[in-house]
C-alpha atoms as an extended CHARMM CRD file, in Angstrom:
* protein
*
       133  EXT
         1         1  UNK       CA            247.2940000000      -46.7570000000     -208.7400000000  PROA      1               0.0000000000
         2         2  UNK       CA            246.0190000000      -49.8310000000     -207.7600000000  PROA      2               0.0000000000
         3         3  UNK       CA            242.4140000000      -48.4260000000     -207.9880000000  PROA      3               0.0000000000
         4         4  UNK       CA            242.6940000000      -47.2480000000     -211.3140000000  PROA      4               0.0000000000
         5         5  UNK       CA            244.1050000000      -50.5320000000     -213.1570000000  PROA      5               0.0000000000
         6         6  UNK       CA            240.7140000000      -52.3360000000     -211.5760000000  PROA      6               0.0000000000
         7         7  UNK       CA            238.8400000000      -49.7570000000     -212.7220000000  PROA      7               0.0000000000
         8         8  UNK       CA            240.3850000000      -49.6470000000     -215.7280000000  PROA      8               0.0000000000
         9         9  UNK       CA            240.0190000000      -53.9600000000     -216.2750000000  PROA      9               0.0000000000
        10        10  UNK       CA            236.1230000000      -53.7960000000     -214.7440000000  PROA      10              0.0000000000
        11        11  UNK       CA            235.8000000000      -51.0080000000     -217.5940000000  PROA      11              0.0000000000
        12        12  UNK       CA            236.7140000000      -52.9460000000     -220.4820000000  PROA      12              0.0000000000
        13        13  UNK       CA            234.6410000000      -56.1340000000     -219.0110000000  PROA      13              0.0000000000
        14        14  UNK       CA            231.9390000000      -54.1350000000     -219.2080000000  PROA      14              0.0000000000
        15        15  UNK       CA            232.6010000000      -53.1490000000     -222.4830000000  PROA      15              0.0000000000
        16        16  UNK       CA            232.5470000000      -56.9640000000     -223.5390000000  PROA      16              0.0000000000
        17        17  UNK       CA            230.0140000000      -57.5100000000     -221.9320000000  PROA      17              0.0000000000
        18        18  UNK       CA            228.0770000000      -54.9770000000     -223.1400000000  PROA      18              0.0000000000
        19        19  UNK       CA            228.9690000000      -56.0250000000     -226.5270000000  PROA      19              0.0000000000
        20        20  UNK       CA            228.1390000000      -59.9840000000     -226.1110000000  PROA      20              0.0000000000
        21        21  UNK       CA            224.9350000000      -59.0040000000     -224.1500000000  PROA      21              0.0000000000
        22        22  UNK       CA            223.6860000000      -57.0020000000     -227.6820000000  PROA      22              0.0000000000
        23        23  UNK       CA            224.5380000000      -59.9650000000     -229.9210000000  PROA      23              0.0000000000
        24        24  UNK       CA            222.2790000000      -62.1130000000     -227.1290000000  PROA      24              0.0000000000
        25        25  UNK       CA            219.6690000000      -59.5130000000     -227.3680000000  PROA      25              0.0000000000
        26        26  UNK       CA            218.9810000000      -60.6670000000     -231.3030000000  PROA      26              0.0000000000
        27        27  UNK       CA            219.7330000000      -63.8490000000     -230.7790000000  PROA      27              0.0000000000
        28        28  UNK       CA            216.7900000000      -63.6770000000     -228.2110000000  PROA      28              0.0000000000
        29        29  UNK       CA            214.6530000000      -60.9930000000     -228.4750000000  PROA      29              0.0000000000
        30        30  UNK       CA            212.9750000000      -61.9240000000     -225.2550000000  PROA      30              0.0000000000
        31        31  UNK       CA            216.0220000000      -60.6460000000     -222.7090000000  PROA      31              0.0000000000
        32        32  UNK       CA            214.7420000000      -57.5030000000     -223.4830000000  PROA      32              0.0000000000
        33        33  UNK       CA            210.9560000000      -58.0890000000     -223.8810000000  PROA      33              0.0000000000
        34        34  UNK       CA            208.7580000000      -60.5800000000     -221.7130000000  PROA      34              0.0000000000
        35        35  UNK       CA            206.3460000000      -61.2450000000     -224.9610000000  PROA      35              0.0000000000
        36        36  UNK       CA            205.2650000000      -65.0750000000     -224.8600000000  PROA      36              0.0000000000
        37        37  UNK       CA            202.2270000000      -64.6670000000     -227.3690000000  PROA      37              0.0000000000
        38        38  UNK       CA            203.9810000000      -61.8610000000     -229.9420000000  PROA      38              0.0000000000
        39        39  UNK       CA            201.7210000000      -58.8140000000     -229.5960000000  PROA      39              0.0000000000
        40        40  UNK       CA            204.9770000000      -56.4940000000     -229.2290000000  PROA      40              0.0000000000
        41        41  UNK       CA            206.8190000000      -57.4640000000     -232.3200000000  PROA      41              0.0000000000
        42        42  UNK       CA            207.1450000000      -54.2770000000     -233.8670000000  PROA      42              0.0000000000
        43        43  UNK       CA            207.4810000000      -52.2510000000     -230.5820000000  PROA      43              0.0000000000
        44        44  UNK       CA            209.9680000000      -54.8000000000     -229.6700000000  PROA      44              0.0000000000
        45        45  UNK       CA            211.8040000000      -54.2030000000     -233.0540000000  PROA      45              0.0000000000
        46        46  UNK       CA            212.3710000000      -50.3540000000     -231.8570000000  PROA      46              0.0000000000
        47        47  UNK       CA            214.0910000000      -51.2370000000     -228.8960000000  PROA      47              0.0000000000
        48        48  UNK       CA            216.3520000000      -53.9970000000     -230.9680000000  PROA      48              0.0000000000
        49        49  UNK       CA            217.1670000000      -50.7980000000     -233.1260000000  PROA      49              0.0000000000
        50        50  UNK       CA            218.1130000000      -49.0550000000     -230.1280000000  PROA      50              0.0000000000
        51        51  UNK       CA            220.2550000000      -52.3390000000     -228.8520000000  PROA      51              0.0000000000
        52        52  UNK       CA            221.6820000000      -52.3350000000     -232.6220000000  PROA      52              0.0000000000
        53        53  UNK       CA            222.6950000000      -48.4100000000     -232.0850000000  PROA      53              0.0000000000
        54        54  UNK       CA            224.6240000000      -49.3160000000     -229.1490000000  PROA      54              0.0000000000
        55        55  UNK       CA            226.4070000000      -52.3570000000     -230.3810000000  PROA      55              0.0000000000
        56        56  UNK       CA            227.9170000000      -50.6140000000     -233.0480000000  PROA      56              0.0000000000
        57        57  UNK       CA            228.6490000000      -47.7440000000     -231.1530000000  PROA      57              0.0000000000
        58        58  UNK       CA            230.0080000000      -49.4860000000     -228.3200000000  PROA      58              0.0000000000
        59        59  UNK       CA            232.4210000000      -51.3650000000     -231.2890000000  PROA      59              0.0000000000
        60        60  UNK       CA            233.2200000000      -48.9110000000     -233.1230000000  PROA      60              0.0000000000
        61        61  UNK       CA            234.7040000000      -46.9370000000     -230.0820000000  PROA      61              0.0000000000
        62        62  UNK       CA            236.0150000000      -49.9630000000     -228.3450000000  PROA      62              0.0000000000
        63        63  UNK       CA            238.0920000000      -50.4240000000     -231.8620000000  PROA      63              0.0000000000
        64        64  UNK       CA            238.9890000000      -46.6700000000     -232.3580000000  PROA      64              0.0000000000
        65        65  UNK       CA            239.5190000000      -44.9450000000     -228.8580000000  PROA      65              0.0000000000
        66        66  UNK       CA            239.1090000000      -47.2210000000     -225.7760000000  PROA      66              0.0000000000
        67        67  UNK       CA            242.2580000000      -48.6960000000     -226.7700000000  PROA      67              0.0000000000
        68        68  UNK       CA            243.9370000000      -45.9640000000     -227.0330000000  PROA      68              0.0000000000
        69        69  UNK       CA            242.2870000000      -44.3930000000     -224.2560000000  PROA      69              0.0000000000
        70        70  UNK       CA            239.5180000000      -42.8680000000     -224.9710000000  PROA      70              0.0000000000
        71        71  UNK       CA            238.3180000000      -41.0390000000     -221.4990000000  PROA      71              0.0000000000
        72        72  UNK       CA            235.6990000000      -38.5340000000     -223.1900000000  PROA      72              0.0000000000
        73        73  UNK       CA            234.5940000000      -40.9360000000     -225.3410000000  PROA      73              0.0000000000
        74        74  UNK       CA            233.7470000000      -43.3650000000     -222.4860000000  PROA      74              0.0000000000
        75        75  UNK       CA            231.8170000000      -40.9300000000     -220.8450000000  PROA      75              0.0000000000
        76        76  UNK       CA            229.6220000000      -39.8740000000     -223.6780000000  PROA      76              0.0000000000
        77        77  UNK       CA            229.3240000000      -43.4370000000     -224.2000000000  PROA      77              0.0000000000
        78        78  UNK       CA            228.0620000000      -43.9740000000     -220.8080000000  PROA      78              0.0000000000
        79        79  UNK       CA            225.7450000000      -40.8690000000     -221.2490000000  PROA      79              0.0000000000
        80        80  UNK       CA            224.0240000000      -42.7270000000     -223.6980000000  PROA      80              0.0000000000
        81        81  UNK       CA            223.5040000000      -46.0360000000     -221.7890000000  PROA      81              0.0000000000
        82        82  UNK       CA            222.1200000000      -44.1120000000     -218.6540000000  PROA      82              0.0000000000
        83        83  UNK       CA            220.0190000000      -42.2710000000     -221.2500000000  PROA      83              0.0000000000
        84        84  UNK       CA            218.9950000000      -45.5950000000     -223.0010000000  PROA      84              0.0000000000
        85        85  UNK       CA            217.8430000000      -46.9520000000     -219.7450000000  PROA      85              0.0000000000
        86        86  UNK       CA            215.6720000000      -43.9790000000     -218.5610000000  PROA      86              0.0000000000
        87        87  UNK       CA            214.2710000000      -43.6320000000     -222.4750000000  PROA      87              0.0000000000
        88        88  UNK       CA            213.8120000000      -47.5370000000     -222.1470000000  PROA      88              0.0000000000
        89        89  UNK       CA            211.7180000000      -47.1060000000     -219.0500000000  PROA      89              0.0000000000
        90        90  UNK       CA            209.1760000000      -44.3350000000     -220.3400000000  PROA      90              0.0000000000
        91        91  UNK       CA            208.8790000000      -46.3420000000     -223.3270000000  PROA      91              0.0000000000
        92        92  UNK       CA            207.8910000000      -48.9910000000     -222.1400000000  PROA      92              0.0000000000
        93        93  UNK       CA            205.4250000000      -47.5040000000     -219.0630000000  PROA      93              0.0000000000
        94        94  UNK       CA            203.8440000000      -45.2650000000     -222.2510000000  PROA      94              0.0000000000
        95        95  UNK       CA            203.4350000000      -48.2860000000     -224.7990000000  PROA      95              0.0000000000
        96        96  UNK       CA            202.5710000000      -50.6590000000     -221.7430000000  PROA      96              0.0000000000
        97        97  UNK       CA            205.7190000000      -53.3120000000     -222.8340000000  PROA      97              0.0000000000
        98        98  UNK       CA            207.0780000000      -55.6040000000     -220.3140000000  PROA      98              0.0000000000
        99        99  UNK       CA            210.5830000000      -54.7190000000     -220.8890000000  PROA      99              0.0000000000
       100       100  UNK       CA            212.9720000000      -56.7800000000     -218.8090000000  PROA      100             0.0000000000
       101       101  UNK       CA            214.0010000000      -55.4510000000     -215.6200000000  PROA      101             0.0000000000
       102       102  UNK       CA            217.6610000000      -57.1290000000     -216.4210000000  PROA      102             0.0000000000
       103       103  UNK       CA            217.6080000000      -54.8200000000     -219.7380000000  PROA      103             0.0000000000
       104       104  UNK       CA            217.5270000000      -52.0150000000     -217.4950000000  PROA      104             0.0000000000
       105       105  UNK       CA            219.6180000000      -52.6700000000     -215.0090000000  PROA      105             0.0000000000
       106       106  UNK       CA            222.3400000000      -53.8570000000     -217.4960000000  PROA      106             0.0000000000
       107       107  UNK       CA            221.8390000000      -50.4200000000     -218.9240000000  PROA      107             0.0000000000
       108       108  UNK       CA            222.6180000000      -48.7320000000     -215.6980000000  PROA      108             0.0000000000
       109       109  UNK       CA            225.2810000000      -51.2380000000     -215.2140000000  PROA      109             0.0000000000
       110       110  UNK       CA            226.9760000000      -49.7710000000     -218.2910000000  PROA      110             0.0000000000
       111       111  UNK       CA            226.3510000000      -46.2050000000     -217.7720000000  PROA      111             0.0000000000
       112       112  UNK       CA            228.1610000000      -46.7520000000     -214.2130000000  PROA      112             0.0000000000
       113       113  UNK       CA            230.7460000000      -48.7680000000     -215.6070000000  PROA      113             0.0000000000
       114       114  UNK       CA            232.0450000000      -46.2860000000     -217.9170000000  PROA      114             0.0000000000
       115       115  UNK       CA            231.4180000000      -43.2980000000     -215.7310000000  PROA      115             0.0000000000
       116       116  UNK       CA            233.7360000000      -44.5550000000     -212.9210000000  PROA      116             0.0000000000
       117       117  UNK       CA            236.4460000000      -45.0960000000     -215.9700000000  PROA      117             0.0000000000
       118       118  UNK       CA            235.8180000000      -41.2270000000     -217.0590000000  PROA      118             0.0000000000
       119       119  UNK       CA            236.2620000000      -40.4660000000     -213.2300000000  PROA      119             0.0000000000
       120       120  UNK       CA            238.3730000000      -42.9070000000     -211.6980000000  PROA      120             0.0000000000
       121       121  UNK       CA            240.2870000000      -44.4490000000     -214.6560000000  PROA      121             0.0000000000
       122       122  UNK       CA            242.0130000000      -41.4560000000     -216.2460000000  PROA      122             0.0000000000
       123       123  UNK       CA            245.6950000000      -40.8990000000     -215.0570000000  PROA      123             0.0000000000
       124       124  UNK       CA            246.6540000000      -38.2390000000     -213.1800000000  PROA      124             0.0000000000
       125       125  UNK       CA            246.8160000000      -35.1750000000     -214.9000000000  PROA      125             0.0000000000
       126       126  UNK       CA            250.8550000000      -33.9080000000     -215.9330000000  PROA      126             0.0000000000
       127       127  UNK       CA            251.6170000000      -30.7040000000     -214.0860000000  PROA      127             0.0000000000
       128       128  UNK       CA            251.4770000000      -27.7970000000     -216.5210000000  PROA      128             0.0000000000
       129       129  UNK       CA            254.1090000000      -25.7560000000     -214.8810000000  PROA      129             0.0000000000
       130       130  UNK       CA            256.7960000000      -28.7320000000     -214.2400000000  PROA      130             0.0000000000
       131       131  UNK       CA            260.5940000000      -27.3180000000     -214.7320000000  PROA      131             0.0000000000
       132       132  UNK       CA            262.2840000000      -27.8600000000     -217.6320000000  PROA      132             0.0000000000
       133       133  UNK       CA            265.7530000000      -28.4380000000     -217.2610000000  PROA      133             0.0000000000
C-alpha cells in the first residue's frame, strides 16, 4: 500500500517535471543541444519539435486520464519517452549533434517513471469471482 502511494506521488512529479523541463527546453534551446556557435539550428529545431510533441502529450493526458487514473495511458506514454531517448541518441550519433547527455537521461528518467506507475502504481486487481450476497 505504502509502495504504491510513493509510486504513485514520484509518478506525478515526474509528470511535472517532465512538463516544466519542456517549457525550459524553449526557453533554452541549449539543455538539449551543446551548440555555442549555431551550426545546429535547424537540426536543433527537430528535436524542439519532438520536445513540443511530448509537452502536449504529456498535458493533454495529465489533464484527461492521469487524474483519473490513467494506467495504460501512462505506459504508452512512457513508451514514447524511452523511445524518444533511444531515437534521440541515433539522431544525434547520425547527424553528429552534441545532444545533452541530461536530455537523455531525463528521457529515461521519464520512461522509468511512468513504467513503475503502469507496474507498481495500479491497485490491485477486484476478484472476478467474489460472492455476491
Amino acid at each position: 500500500m505504502m509502495l504504491r502511494k510513493f509510486v504513485t506521488l514520484h509518478f506525478h512529479l515526474a509528470v511535472w517535471l517532465s512538463i516544466l523541463g519542456g517549457i525550459a527546453a524553449f526557453t533554452y534551446p541549449d539543455l538539449i543541444i551543446v551548440d555555442d556557435e549555431g551550426l545546429f539550428g535547424p537540426l536543433r529545431h527537430n528535436l524542439l519539435f519532438a520536445v513540443a510533441y511530448l509537452l502536449l502529450g504529456q498535458i493533454g493526458l495529465w489533464y484527461l486520464r492521469y487524474l483519473r487514473g490513467g494506467y495504460s495511458e501512462a505506459l504508452l506514454m512512457g513508451y514514447t519517452f524511452l523511445a524518444t531517448a533511444f531515437g534521440a541518441q541515433v539522431y544525434a550519433e547520425v547527424n553528429g549533434l552534441p545532444v545533452s547527455a541530461y536530455f537523455i537521461g531525463a528521457l529515461f528518467y521519464f520512461a522509468a517513471a511512468h513504467g513503475l506507475y503502469y507496474f507498481l502504481g495500479r491497485p490491485p486487481a477486484q476478484d472476478a469471482e467474489s460472492p455476491s450476497t
